[in-house]
Short mmCIF file of C-alpha atoms and ligand atoms in Angstrom, two decimals:
data_model
loop_
_atom_site.label_atom_id
_atom_site.label_comp_id
_atom_site.label_asym_id
_atom_site.label_seq_id
_atom_site.Cartn_x
_atom_site.Cartn_y
_atom_site.Cartn_z
CA UNK A 1 -20.82 23.20 2.06
CA UNK A 2 -21.71 24.36 5.37
CA UNK A 3 -21.83 20.99 6.59
CA UNK A 4 -20.98 18.39 4.71
CA UNK A 5 -16.97 19.73 3.95
CA UNK A 6 -16.61 19.71 8.21
CA UNK A 7 -18.14 16.02 7.99
CA UNK A 8 -16.12 14.45 5.24
CA UNK A 9 -13.33 16.43 7.06
CA UNK A 10 -13.51 14.47 10.08
CA UNK A 11 -14.61 11.25 8.20
CA UNK A 12 -11.35 11.07 6.69
CA UNK A 13 -9.75 12.20 9.53
CA UNK A 14 -11.31 9.18 11.25
CA UNK A 15 -10.30 6.79 8.78
CA UNK A 16 -6.84 7.87 8.00
CA UNK A 17 -5.64 9.03 11.31
CA UNK A 18 -8.12 7.50 13.65
CA UNK A 19 -9.52 10.81 15.18
CA UNK A 20 -12.64 10.20 16.82
CA UNK A 21 -14.57 13.13 17.63
CA UNK A 22 -16.15 11.96 14.87
CA UNK A 23 -18.78 9.54 16.76
CA UNK A 24 -21.44 12.19 17.93
CA UNK A 25 -22.16 12.61 14.22
CA UNK A 26 -23.26 9.07 14.09
CA UNK A 27 -26.30 7.31 14.62
CA UNK A 28 -25.87 3.99 16.51
CA UNK A 29 -28.65 1.87 17.21
CA UNK A 30 -29.20 -0.77 19.93
CA UNK A 31 -28.31 -3.91 17.69
CA UNK A 32 -24.81 -1.99 16.07
CA UNK A 33 -23.05 0.86 18.06
CA UNK A 34 -21.60 3.61 16.87
CA UNK A 35 -18.11 2.00 17.14
CA UNK A 36 -18.99 -0.96 15.34
CA UNK A 37 -20.44 1.13 12.50
CA UNK A 38 -17.20 3.36 12.51
CA UNK A 39 -15.08 0.29 12.58
CA UNK A 40 -16.59 -1.50 9.81
CA UNK A 41 -15.04 1.36 7.33
CA UNK A 42 -11.61 1.67 9.06
CA UNK A 43 -10.88 -2.01 8.88
CA UNK A 44 -12.44 -2.05 4.97
CA UNK A 45 -9.77 1.03 4.09
CA UNK A 46 -6.99 -1.00 5.89
CA UNK A 47 -7.83 -4.20 4.17
CA UNK A 48 -8.39 -3.33 1.24
CA UNK A 49 -5.10 -0.78 0.91
CA UNK A 50 -3.17 -3.92 1.89
CA UNK A 51 -4.66 -5.90 -0.48
CA UNK A 52 -3.76 -3.71 -2.97
CA UNK A 53 -0.47 -3.59 -2.13
CA UNK A 54 -0.19 -7.40 -1.84
CA UNK A 55 -1.72 -7.56 -5.53
CA UNK A 56 1.67 -4.87 -6.13
CA UNK A 57 3.93 -6.77 -4.44
CA UNK A 58 2.97 -10.50 -4.15
CA UNK A 59 6.56 -12.05 -4.08
CA UNK A 60 7.92 -9.27 -1.29
CA UNK A 61 4.57 -10.82 0.73
CA UNK A 62 6.11 -14.14 0.58
CA UNK A 63 9.35 -13.37 1.43
CA UNK A 64 8.43 -11.50 4.42
CA UNK A 65 5.30 -13.84 5.52
CA UNK A 66 1.65 -12.66 6.08
CA UNK A 67 2.40 -11.04 9.21
CA UNK A 68 5.35 -8.54 8.66
CA UNK A 69 3.51 -7.68 5.15
CA UNK A 70 0.84 -6.64 6.91
CA UNK A 71 2.65 -4.76 9.59
CA UNK A 72 4.86 -2.93 6.13
CA UNK A 73 1.34 -2.21 4.22
CA UNK A 74 -0.08 -0.57 7.26
CA UNK A 75 3.11 1.49 7.96
CA UNK A 76 3.22 2.54 4.58
CA UNK A 77 -0.39 3.37 4.29
CA UNK A 78 0.01 5.85 7.37
CA UNK A 79 2.58 7.46 5.73
CA UNK A 80 1.78 7.27 2.04
CA UNK A 81 -2.11 7.36 1.98
CA UNK A 82 -3.44 6.95 -1.38
CA UNK A 83 -3.94 9.88 -3.85
CA UNK A 84 -4.44 8.05 -7.11
CA UNK A 85 -7.83 7.72 -9.20
CA UNK A 86 -6.76 4.11 -9.31
CA UNK A 87 -5.79 1.71 -6.63
CA UNK A 88 -3.58 0.36 -9.44
CA UNK A 89 -1.05 2.70 -8.78
CA UNK A 90 -0.71 2.43 -4.78
CA UNK A 91 2.86 1.55 -3.67
CA UNK A 92 4.77 3.52 -6.32
CA UNK A 93 6.66 4.43 -3.05
CA UNK A 94 6.98 1.34 -1.36
CA UNK A 95 10.95 0.76 -1.91
CA UNK A 96 11.85 3.79 -1.24
CA UNK A 97 9.99 3.84 1.72
CA UNK A 98 11.89 0.86 2.50
CA UNK A 99 15.12 2.04 2.03
CA UNK A 100 14.41 5.20 4.42
CA UNK A 101 12.78 3.37 7.61
CA UNK A 102 14.71 2.99 10.15
CA UNK A 103 12.99 -0.59 11.01
CA UNK A 104 13.92 -1.85 7.17
CA UNK A 105 16.78 -0.03 6.85
CA UNK A 106 18.95 -3.03 8.05
CA UNK A 107 17.54 -5.08 5.05
CA UNK A 108 18.52 -3.39 2.08
CA UNK A 109 17.94 -5.76 -0.74
CA UNK A 110 14.19 -4.97 0.61
CA UNK A 111 13.89 -2.15 -0.90
CA UNK A 112 15.28 -3.21 -4.09
CA UNK A 113 12.67 -6.42 -4.39
CA UNK A 114 9.98 -4.08 -4.16
CA UNK A 115 11.53 -2.10 -6.75
CA UNK A 116 11.62 -5.59 -9.11
CA UNK A 117 8.34 -5.95 -8.52
CA UNK A 118 6.69 -2.16 -8.90
CA UNK A 119 8.58 -1.92 -11.78
CA UNK A 120 6.96 -5.33 -13.29
CA UNK A 121 3.89 -3.60 -12.66
CA UNK A 122 5.12 -0.59 -14.86
CA UNK A 123 6.03 -2.92 -17.89
CA UNK A 124 2.69 -4.81 -17.66
CA UNK A 125 0.64 -2.17 -18.54
CA UNK A 126 3.41 0.22 -20.43
CA UNK A 127 1.89 1.80 -23.59
CA UNK A 128 1.67 -0.20 -26.44
CA UNK A 129 3.98 0.62 -29.33
CA UNK A 130 5.40 -0.88 -32.41
CA UNK A 131 8.57 -3.01 -32.78
CA UNK A 132 11.44 -1.90 -34.80
CA UNK A 133 11.93 -5.01 -37.31
CA UNK A 134 15.41 -5.81 -38.79
CA UNK A 135 15.07 -5.60 -42.02
CA UNK A 136 14.16 -2.13 -41.76
CA UNK A 137 17.44 -1.09 -41.06
CA UNK A 138 18.26 -2.54 -44.44
CA UNK A 139 16.51 0.45 -45.80
CA UNK A 140 19.00 2.91 -44.16
CA UNK A 141 22.04 3.75 -46.65
CA UNK A 142 25.72 2.74 -44.59
CA UNK A 143 26.62 6.30 -44.99
CA UNK A 144 24.13 7.10 -42.78
CA UNK A 145 24.40 4.25 -39.96
CA UNK A 146 26.67 6.17 -37.77
CA UNK A 147 23.98 9.20 -37.33
CA UNK A 148 21.01 6.15 -36.26
CA UNK A 149 19.20 7.16 -32.96
CA UNK A 150 16.76 5.22 -31.62
CA UNK A 151 13.31 5.02 -29.48
CA UNK A 152 12.77 2.31 -27.07
CA UNK A 153 9.64 0.07 -26.56
CA UNK A 154 7.93 2.23 -23.77
CA UNK A 155 7.83 -0.82 -21.52
CA UNK A 156 11.70 -0.77 -21.34
CA UNK A 157 12.81 -0.18 -17.86
CA UNK A 158 16.85 -0.39 -16.80
CA UNK A 159 17.54 -0.72 -13.03
CA UNK A 160 20.64 -1.54 -11.34
CA UNK A 161 20.91 -3.85 -8.16
CA UNK A 162 23.21 -4.11 -5.51
CA UNK A 163 22.04 -7.54 -4.01
CA UNK A 164 21.04 -10.22 -6.08
CA UNK A 165 17.18 -9.59 -6.07
CA UNK A 166 16.42 -10.82 -9.28
CA UNK A 167 17.34 -15.19 -8.52
CA UNK A 168 15.30 -14.23 -5.38
CA UNK A 169 12.36 -13.24 -6.87
CA UNK A 170 12.49 -15.89 -9.86
CA UNK A 171 12.73 -18.89 -7.08
CA UNK A 172 10.17 -17.70 -5.03
CA UNK A 173 7.70 -16.85 -7.87
CA UNK A 174 8.71 -20.86 -8.89
CA UNK A 175 7.97 -21.55 -5.38
CA UNK A 176 11.43 -23.15 -4.56
CA UNK A 177 13.87 -21.65 -1.81
CA UNK A 178 15.28 -18.57 -2.46
CA UNK A 179 19.24 -17.96 -2.35
CA UNK A 180 20.53 -16.38 0.87
CA UNK A 181 20.62 -12.26 0.07
CA UNK A 182 23.92 -11.20 -1.30
CA UNK A 183 25.27 -7.60 -1.89
CA UNK A 184 26.90 -7.90 -5.40
CA UNK A 185 28.68 -5.88 -7.31
CA UNK A 186 26.45 -2.94 -9.16
CA UNK A 187 24.85 -5.07 -11.93
CA UNK A 188 22.63 -3.75 -14.51
CA UNK A 189 18.85 -5.44 -15.44
CA UNK A 190 16.69 -4.55 -17.72
CA UNK A 191 12.71 -5.48 -17.86
CA UNK A 192 10.71 -5.05 -20.97
CA UNK A 193 7.33 -6.75 -22.46
CA UNK A 194 7.28 -9.00 -25.61
CA UNK A 195 3.90 -8.75 -26.60
CA UNK A 196 1.74 -9.31 -23.41
CA UNK A 197 4.79 -11.05 -21.77
CA UNK A 198 7.41 -9.86 -18.82
CA UNK A 199 10.94 -10.18 -19.60
CA UNK A 200 14.03 -9.15 -17.63
CA UNK A 201 17.65 -10.24 -18.08
CA UNK A 202 20.89 -8.79 -16.82
CA UNK A 203 23.19 -6.74 -18.95
CA UNK A 204 27.23 -6.65 -18.70
CA UNK A 205 28.66 -3.60 -18.34
CA UNK A 206 29.35 -3.01 -21.96
CA UNK A 207 25.82 -3.58 -22.99
CA UNK A 208 24.44 -1.52 -20.25
CA UNK A 209 26.86 1.43 -21.55
CA UNK A 210 25.60 0.94 -25.26
CA UNK A 211 22.18 0.85 -24.14
CA UNK A 212 22.29 3.59 -21.52
CA UNK A 213 24.10 5.70 -24.41
CA UNK A 214 21.12 4.52 -26.54
CA UNK A 215 18.39 5.47 -24.01
CA UNK A 216 19.66 9.00 -23.98
CA UNK A 217 19.69 9.66 -27.56
CA UNK A 218 22.89 9.10 -28.92
CA UNK A 219 23.77 7.98 -32.34
CA UNK A 220 25.26 4.96 -33.22
CA UNK A 221 28.64 6.78 -33.84
CA UNK A 222 28.49 7.85 -30.28
CA UNK A 223 27.56 4.48 -29.13
CA UNK A 224 30.64 2.89 -31.12
CA UNK A 225 33.14 5.42 -29.61
CA UNK A 226 31.83 4.60 -25.94
CA UNK A 227 32.56 1.21 -26.57
CA UNK A 228 36.25 1.47 -27.30
CA UNK A 229 36.35 1.10 -23.74
CA UNK A 230 35.59 -2.57 -24.03
CA UNK A 231 37.24 -3.40 -27.15
CA UNK A 232 39.38 -2.25 -29.75
CA UNK A 233 38.98 0.50 -32.01
CA UNK A 234 38.14 -1.55 -35.18
CA UNK A 235 36.03 -4.11 -33.57
CA UNK A 236 33.85 -1.27 -32.06
CA UNK A 237 31.34 -1.34 -34.86
CA UNK A 238 30.89 -4.72 -35.08
CA UNK A 239 30.36 -5.00 -30.98
CA UNK A 240 27.55 -2.14 -31.56
CA UNK A 241 26.00 -3.67 -34.62
CA UNK A 242 25.70 -6.97 -32.68
CA UNK A 243 24.29 -5.27 -29.84
CA UNK A 244 21.84 -3.29 -31.62
CA UNK A 245 20.71 -6.69 -33.21
CA UNK A 246 20.43 -7.91 -30.10
CA UNK A 247 18.12 -5.66 -28.82
CA UNK A 248 16.31 -5.29 -32.18
CA UNK A 249 15.38 -8.97 -32.25
CA UNK A 250 14.41 -8.94 -28.44
CA UNK A 251 11.96 -6.20 -29.27
CA UNK A 252 13.68 -3.73 -27.20
CA UNK A 253 13.46 -0.89 -29.97
CA UNK A 254 10.49 1.10 -31.17
CA UNK A 255 11.95 2.85 -34.22
CA UNK A 256 15.12 4.35 -35.63
CA UNK A 257 15.69 7.69 -37.15
CA UNK A 258 18.96 9.09 -39.19
CA UNK A 259 20.16 11.87 -41.24
CA UNK A 260 20.49 11.40 -45.24
CA UNK A 261 23.44 11.47 -46.57
CA UNK B 1 -30.13 17.45 -21.12
CA UNK B 2 -33.64 16.41 -22.35
CA UNK B 3 -35.26 13.11 -20.82
CA UNK B 4 -36.10 10.21 -23.19
CA UNK B 5 -37.14 7.94 -20.77
CA UNK B 6 -37.34 5.10 -23.18
CA UNK B 7 -35.52 2.45 -21.79
CA UNK B 8 -32.92 -0.07 -23.43
CA UNK B 9 -33.06 -3.65 -22.28
CA UNK B 10 -30.04 -5.15 -22.74
CA UNK B 11 -30.91 -8.28 -21.13
CA UNK B 12 -28.57 -10.27 -18.90
CA UNK B 13 -24.70 -9.18 -17.97
CA UNK B 14 -21.94 -10.18 -15.97
CA UNK B 15 -19.24 -7.72 -14.26
CA UNK B 16 -15.96 -8.59 -16.52
CA UNK B 17 -13.01 -10.03 -14.28
CA UNK B 18 -9.66 -10.57 -15.45
CA UNK B 19 -10.01 -14.51 -14.17
CA UNK B 20 -12.38 -15.17 -16.86
CA UNK B 21 -11.16 -13.13 -19.62
CA UNK B 22 -9.25 -16.38 -21.37
CA UNK B 23 -12.75 -18.60 -20.87
CA UNK B 24 -14.70 -15.67 -22.42
CA UNK B 25 -12.47 -15.31 -25.41
CA UNK B 26 -12.29 -19.56 -26.11
CA UNK B 27 -16.02 -20.18 -25.16
CA UNK B 28 -18.00 -16.73 -26.21
CA UNK B 29 -20.38 -17.56 -23.58
CA UNK B 30 -24.10 -16.73 -23.26
CA UNK B 31 -23.85 -13.43 -21.88
CA UNK B 32 -25.70 -10.48 -23.16
CA UNK B 33 -23.50 -7.55 -22.02
CA UNK B 34 -20.13 -7.38 -20.21
CA UNK B 35 -19.69 -4.44 -17.12
CA UNK B 36 -15.99 -3.22 -16.86
CA UNK B 37 -14.70 -1.58 -14.03
CA UNK B 38 -13.70 1.43 -15.43
CA UNK B 39 -10.74 2.58 -13.20
CA UNK B 40 -9.00 -1.21 -14.45
CA UNK B 41 -8.55 0.19 -18.04
CA UNK B 42 -7.61 3.44 -17.29
CA UNK B 43 -3.86 2.44 -17.91
CA UNK B 44 -1.75 3.21 -20.72
CA UNK B 45 -1.22 -0.36 -22.55
CA UNK B 46 -0.57 -4.00 -22.51
CA UNK B 47 -3.15 -6.71 -21.04
CA UNK B 48 -5.77 -5.05 -19.72
CA UNK B 49 -6.54 -2.99 -22.84
CA UNK B 50 -5.59 -5.80 -24.82
CA UNK B 51 -8.54 -8.16 -23.50
CA UNK B 52 -10.96 -5.67 -23.35
CA UNK B 53 -10.84 -4.64 -27.15
CA UNK B 54 -10.83 -8.29 -27.68
CA UNK B 55 -14.09 -8.73 -25.90
CA UNK B 56 -15.75 -5.58 -26.63
CA UNK B 57 -15.61 -6.92 -30.41
CA UNK B 58 -17.85 -9.54 -28.99
CA UNK B 59 -20.09 -8.38 -26.61
CA UNK B 60 -21.77 -4.91 -25.71
CA UNK B 61 -20.52 -2.98 -22.50
CA UNK B 62 -21.34 -0.31 -19.94
CA UNK B 63 -18.56 0.89 -18.23
CA UNK B 64 -18.97 1.14 -14.21
CA UNK B 65 -16.54 3.46 -12.41
CA UNK B 66 -15.43 3.57 -8.18
CA UNK B 67 -13.59 7.33 -8.69
CA UNK B 68 -15.98 9.89 -9.83
CA UNK B 69 -16.73 10.30 -6.07
CA UNK B 70 -19.68 12.66 -7.11
CA UNK B 71 -20.49 13.48 -3.33
CA UNK B 72 -16.71 14.70 -2.13
CA UNK B 73 -16.60 18.39 -1.51
CA UNK B 74 -13.26 18.13 -3.68
CA UNK B 75 -13.56 20.24 -6.85
CA UNK B 76 -14.41 17.73 -9.98
CA UNK B 77 -11.29 15.67 -11.15
CA UNK B 78 -11.25 16.87 -14.66
CA UNK B 79 -7.87 14.87 -15.28
CA UNK B 80 -10.43 11.79 -14.58
CA UNK B 81 -12.95 12.77 -16.57
CA UNK B 82 -11.12 13.19 -19.77
CA UNK B 83 -9.44 9.89 -19.00
CA UNK B 84 -13.59 8.46 -18.52
CA UNK B 85 -14.20 10.14 -21.78
CA UNK B 86 -11.31 8.57 -23.86
CA UNK B 87 -12.03 5.12 -22.41
CA UNK B 88 -15.63 5.53 -23.50
CA UNK B 89 -14.64 6.59 -27.20
CA UNK B 90 -12.90 3.55 -27.16
CA UNK B 91 -15.01 1.19 -26.62
CA UNK B 92 -18.19 3.00 -26.84
CA UNK B 93 -20.48 1.87 -23.87
CA UNK B 94 -24.05 1.79 -23.41
CA UNK B 95 -23.45 4.09 -20.68
CA UNK B 96 -21.31 5.08 -17.74
CA UNK B 97 -22.41 4.43 -14.25
CA UNK B 98 -20.74 5.57 -10.73
CA UNK B 99 -21.79 5.79 -7.28
CA UNK B 100 -23.97 8.01 -4.58
CA UNK B 101 -20.69 8.53 -2.46
CA UNK B 102 -17.72 10.43 -1.85
CA UNK B 103 -14.36 8.53 -1.65
CA UNK B 104 -12.03 11.24 -0.19
CA UNK B 105 -11.23 15.01 -0.07
CA UNK B 106 -8.18 16.97 -0.28
CA UNK B 107 -6.75 14.70 -3.07
CA UNK B 108 -6.98 11.66 -0.93
CA UNK B 109 -8.61 8.32 -2.15
CA UNK B 110 -10.17 5.92 0.42
CA UNK B 111 -10.90 3.25 -1.88
CA UNK B 112 -14.19 3.25 -0.47
CA UNK B 113 -17.49 4.11 -1.48
CA UNK B 114 -18.12 6.48 1.54
CA UNK B 115 -21.62 7.17 2.69
CA UNK B 116 -23.19 10.70 2.29
CA UNK B 117 -25.48 12.94 4.94
CA UNK B 118 -29.27 12.86 3.23
CA UNK B 119 -29.64 16.15 3.41
CA UNK B 120 -30.89 19.51 1.06
CA UNK B 121 -27.22 20.52 1.01
CA UNK B 122 -25.55 17.40 -0.34
CA UNK B 123 -28.75 17.11 -2.91
CA UNK B 124 -27.59 20.55 -3.93
CA UNK B 125 -24.35 19.83 -4.47
CA UNK B 126 -24.49 16.36 -6.10
CA UNK B 127 -27.13 17.05 -8.76
CA UNK B 128 -25.01 20.19 -9.91
CA UNK B 129 -22.11 17.76 -10.01
CA UNK B 130 -23.40 15.20 -12.10
CA UNK B 131 -25.47 17.84 -14.51
CA UNK B 132 -21.49 18.86 -15.16
CA UNK B 133 -20.41 15.03 -15.84
CA UNK B 134 -23.45 14.68 -17.90
CA UNK B 135 -22.80 18.37 -19.63
CA UNK B 136 -19.19 17.19 -20.04
CA UNK B 137 -19.66 13.36 -21.15
CA UNK B 138 -22.49 14.44 -23.36
CA UNK B 139 -24.71 11.78 -22.10
CA UNK B 140 -26.74 10.90 -18.93
CA UNK B 141 -24.90 8.97 -16.62
CA UNK B 142 -26.13 6.34 -14.17
CA UNK B 143 -25.79 6.65 -10.41
CA UNK B 144 -25.85 3.67 -8.13
CA UNK B 145 -27.10 3.16 -4.68
CA UNK B 146 -24.27 2.10 -2.28
CA UNK B 147 -24.62 -0.51 1.16
CA UNK B 148 -23.86 1.64 4.02
CA UNK B 149 -23.15 0.65 7.44
CA UNK B 150 -23.80 3.84 9.19
CA UNK B 151 -26.52 7.05 9.40
CA UNK B 152 -25.30 10.35 9.68
CA UNK B 153 -27.19 12.68 12.80
CA UNK B 154 -27.35 15.36 9.60
CA UNK B 155 -29.70 13.02 7.37
CA UNK B 156 -33.15 14.52 6.69
CA UNK B 157 -34.78 11.90 4.66
CA UNK B 158 -34.44 8.45 3.79
CA UNK B 159 -31.91 7.31 1.03
CA UNK B 160 -34.68 6.67 -1.52
CA UNK B 161 -35.47 10.07 -1.67
CA UNK B 162 -32.36 11.38 -1.17
CA UNK B 163 -31.68 9.43 -4.57
CA UNK B 164 -34.84 10.01 -6.45
CA UNK B 165 -34.57 13.68 -5.85
CA UNK B 166 -30.90 13.96 -6.96
CA UNK B 167 -31.78 11.92 -10.22
CA UNK B 168 -34.90 14.02 -10.94
CA UNK B 169 -33.06 17.51 -10.54
CA UNK B 170 -29.64 16.07 -12.20
CA UNK B 171 -32.01 14.20 -15.46
CA UNK B 172 -29.48 11.23 -14.31
CA UNK B 173 -30.46 7.55 -14.50
CA UNK B 174 -30.04 5.10 -11.60
CA UNK B 175 -28.29 1.56 -11.40
CA UNK B 176 -30.27 0.11 -8.35
CA UNK B 177 -28.01 -2.61 -6.74
CA UNK B 178 -30.81 -5.00 -4.85
CA UNK B 179 -28.39 -6.49 -2.56
CA UNK B 180 -27.20 -3.12 -1.40
CA UNK B 181 -30.51 -2.47 -0.87
CA UNK B 182 -31.09 -5.58 1.53
CA UNK B 183 -27.71 -4.95 3.15
CA UNK B 184 -28.74 -1.39 4.25
CA UNK B 185 -32.15 -2.27 4.97
CA UNK B 186 -30.92 -4.70 7.52
CA UNK B 187 -27.76 -2.36 8.99
CA UNK B 188 -30.10 0.66 9.21
CA UNK B 189 -33.65 -1.24 9.97
CA UNK B 190 -35.68 -0.33 7.12
CA UNK B 191 -38.56 -1.68 4.60
CA UNK B 192 -37.05 -2.37 1.65
CA UNK B 193 -39.94 -2.43 -0.46
CA UNK B 194 -40.49 0.86 0.70
CA UNK B 195 -37.20 1.49 -1.00
CA UNK B 196 -38.52 -0.27 -4.13
CA UNK B 197 -41.38 1.90 -4.02
CA UNK B 198 -39.48 5.12 -3.86
CA UNK B 199 -37.65 4.94 -6.82
CA UNK B 200 -38.33 6.42 -10.12
CA UNK B 201 -38.75 3.41 -12.11
CA UNK B 202 -38.58 5.10 -15.55
CA UNK B 203 -35.05 5.94 -14.67
CA UNK B 204 -33.95 2.62 -13.58
CA UNK B 205 -31.89 1.35 -16.50
CA UNK B 206 -29.72 -1.21 -14.58
CA UNK B 207 -29.72 -3.88 -11.44
CA UNK B 208 -26.83 -5.08 -10.15
CA UNK B 209 -27.09 -8.69 -8.24
CA UNK B 210 -24.70 -10.19 -6.05
CA UNK B 211 -23.87 -11.76 -2.48
CA UNK B 212 -22.50 -10.54 1.12
CA UNK B 213 -21.37 -11.50 3.98
CA UNK B 214 -23.99 -11.73 7.07
CA UNK B 215 -22.19 -10.77 10.34
CA UNK B 216 -25.11 -11.66 12.37
CA UNK B 217 -25.90 -7.70 14.05
CA UNK B 218 -25.32 -6.69 10.42
CA UNK B 219 -24.36 -7.55 6.75
CA UNK B 220 -21.09 -6.35 4.60
CA UNK B 221 -21.15 -6.14 0.86
CA UNK B 222 -18.97 -8.29 0.05
CA UNK B 223 -19.37 -9.43 -3.26
CA UNK B 224 -18.04 -12.67 -2.53
CA UNK B 225 -20.61 -15.51 -2.09
CA UNK B 226 -23.87 -16.37 -4.54
CA UNK B 227 -27.35 -14.41 -4.42
CA UNK B 228 -29.38 -15.13 -1.63
CA UNK B 229 -32.73 -15.82 -1.42
CA UNK B 230 -34.33 -13.00 0.25
CA UNK B 231 -32.14 -10.67 -2.63
CA UNK B 232 -33.82 -12.76 -5.38
CA UNK B 233 -37.20 -12.28 -3.88
CA UNK B 234 -36.21 -8.40 -3.68
CA UNK B 235 -35.17 -8.67 -7.52
CA UNK B 236 -38.60 -10.13 -8.61
CA UNK B 237 -40.28 -7.74 -6.61
CA UNK B 238 -38.29 -4.91 -8.41
CA UNK B 239 -39.11 -6.68 -11.69
CA UNK B 240 -43.18 -6.65 -10.76
CA UNK B 241 -42.67 -2.77 -9.81
CA UNK B 242 -40.48 -1.91 -12.99
CA UNK B 243 -40.80 -3.77 -15.45
CA UNK B 244 -37.76 -5.74 -17.07
CA UNK B 245 -34.78 -3.96 -16.50
CA UNK B 246 -31.16 -4.81 -18.20
CA UNK B 247 -29.82 -6.83 -15.20
CA UNK B 248 -26.22 -8.25 -13.95
CA UNK B 249 -24.35 -10.52 -11.18
CA UNK B 250 -21.17 -8.59 -9.27
CA UNK B 251 -18.49 -10.78 -7.75
CA UNK B 252 -15.14 -9.55 -6.84
CA UNK B 253 -13.70 -12.00 -4.60
CA UNK B 254 -13.94 -15.71 -4.57
CA UNK B 255 -14.38 -15.77 -8.09
CA UNK B 256 -15.85 -19.19 -9.21
CA UNK B 257 -16.00 -20.73 -12.82
CA UNK B 258 -17.61 -18.71 -15.48
CA UNK B 259 -19.95 -21.46 -16.27
CA UNK B 260 -20.95 -21.07 -12.10
CA UNK B 261 -22.01 -17.87 -12.18
CA UNK B 262 -23.94 -17.92 -15.75
CA UNK B 263 -25.95 -20.47 -13.47
CA UNK B 264 -27.07 -17.63 -11.34
CA UNK B 265 -27.41 -15.41 -14.34
CA UNK B 266 -30.14 -17.89 -15.84
CA UNK B 267 -31.83 -17.91 -12.47
CA UNK B 268 -32.27 -14.40 -12.96
CA UNK B 269 -33.47 -14.90 -16.46
CA UNK B 270 -36.19 -17.22 -15.30
CA UNK B 271 -37.47 -14.93 -12.98
CA UNK B 272 -38.23 -12.38 -15.29
CA UNK B 273 -39.52 -14.65 -17.77
CA UNK B 274 -42.12 -15.91 -14.94
CA UNK B 275 -42.60 -12.57 -13.77
CA UNK B 276 -43.43 -11.24 -17.50
CA UNK B 277 -45.47 -14.48 -18.40
CA UNK B 278 -48.02 -13.80 -15.16
CA UNK B 279 -48.61 -10.29 -16.32
CA UNK B 280 -49.15 -11.46 -19.29
CA UNK B 281 -51.56 -13.91 -18.44
CA UNK B 282 -53.16 -11.11 -16.07
CA UNK B 283 -53.93 -8.98 -18.93
CA UNK B 284 -55.10 -11.60 -21.13
CA UNK B 285 -57.51 -12.60 -18.39
CA UNK B 286 -59.01 -8.72 -17.64
CA UNK B 287 -59.09 -8.52 -21.64
CA UNK B 288 -61.55 -11.49 -22.23
FE1 FE2 C 301 -23.12 -3.21 -7.17
#
């Protein structure tokens, strides 16, 4: 590709980095100059990627306002041009980008807000799966309960926030005035999809422990043991069972496995 | 791959857009088929695939991609091709199309349909890549002409000669975007009719119609307006030259109610019908 490769190199370098030694490869006309012609591509590129980011982070955009968001989008694009087949995945690094950039470091909740929104996109089109029904547990002999391990629905995501990000998100999404960002003790959140609807909620410390243990593949027995940090030993099994029932009813659990007695 | 150019006529279709999912399921509008944007359904699950399957139960579909990047000097993306094949297995489209363009190199994607230089080198490169894709998919694909805003010093021929030659060498089919021809004819000051006459009619399996934004000295292909009269005229001329072709309207921005686009689609139907009737009359007159 004697001529094609260098041409594409120059074009892409122009789009991404505004290198302009590409001009001489273009034919200008009296009506439309080479600068205008190249500018159409440059603008279209930046607008398209900006819009893709805006689609994935609609609330962050409202929070920042159009101008600030545009600046952020172009900063991000300069650092992380898309290498995705589908533009849907553009923005995967926005949350870490916000926490690393000097310019945005003073607003640490922005990174968490971006993480919250990005995770919602992942929940939205996560893999489908069957969900475990409560009745299915009835088929497991009580002797085997301790050995039960679980697989979560593919849409389940566990996040930890140190800012009041979900309430800010919710208020803006309802078009009401958001609360001031305040730092909170680390709070566990889960996001998941039931049928086609995305849900999120915060978890108590012991529930977060239980769900994390379950996600790591720990058995029901192990979860009970761990819960003894919060409840009396003779209450642990009951606590674990009630958490499990809640998760099953919420559609968080896809499958159960157990060891035959 | 052996040519069999007896082309199917799917009738009049629309680009499937998320805004219309619910209306389509509720009202089952009179649309003969839908064109889906392939990449929108290359996701693990959830709403996109849910609605895709539901609507597929009701309508035939074709697949239209933007990331094949057939003109890129990067190797063909095998993961993309396998995802493409999987999606095709899922919805059994009448055919699969993408664009005569490149979208990026070195693994980057501009997500734009960038123009190619019209050279022998590019023809050779692209035709062999189309053949590779067709062999992998086990079917011929359609390649669409894009709107463009610049011409390279390297280019040695017209766009229509470039496209026809690639189609011939790769034995592929063509998706002719009438609006793109119009847009490019203004931007590059050529005669759109010459373009139509330069097309191998037997390979043109599908037509796109769309609106655009007129910037005065040039036109940008934005798909956010109704189809304009000169484009309708060009469409009529296409049908006169090539006979009926499966036709659809693309709308990507400023998307109106489905009922409004259906009116536009009926206009396309009416144009085709009147041309068919006229040539029928001519034939009868000749026969008598
Ligand atoms: Fe098109």
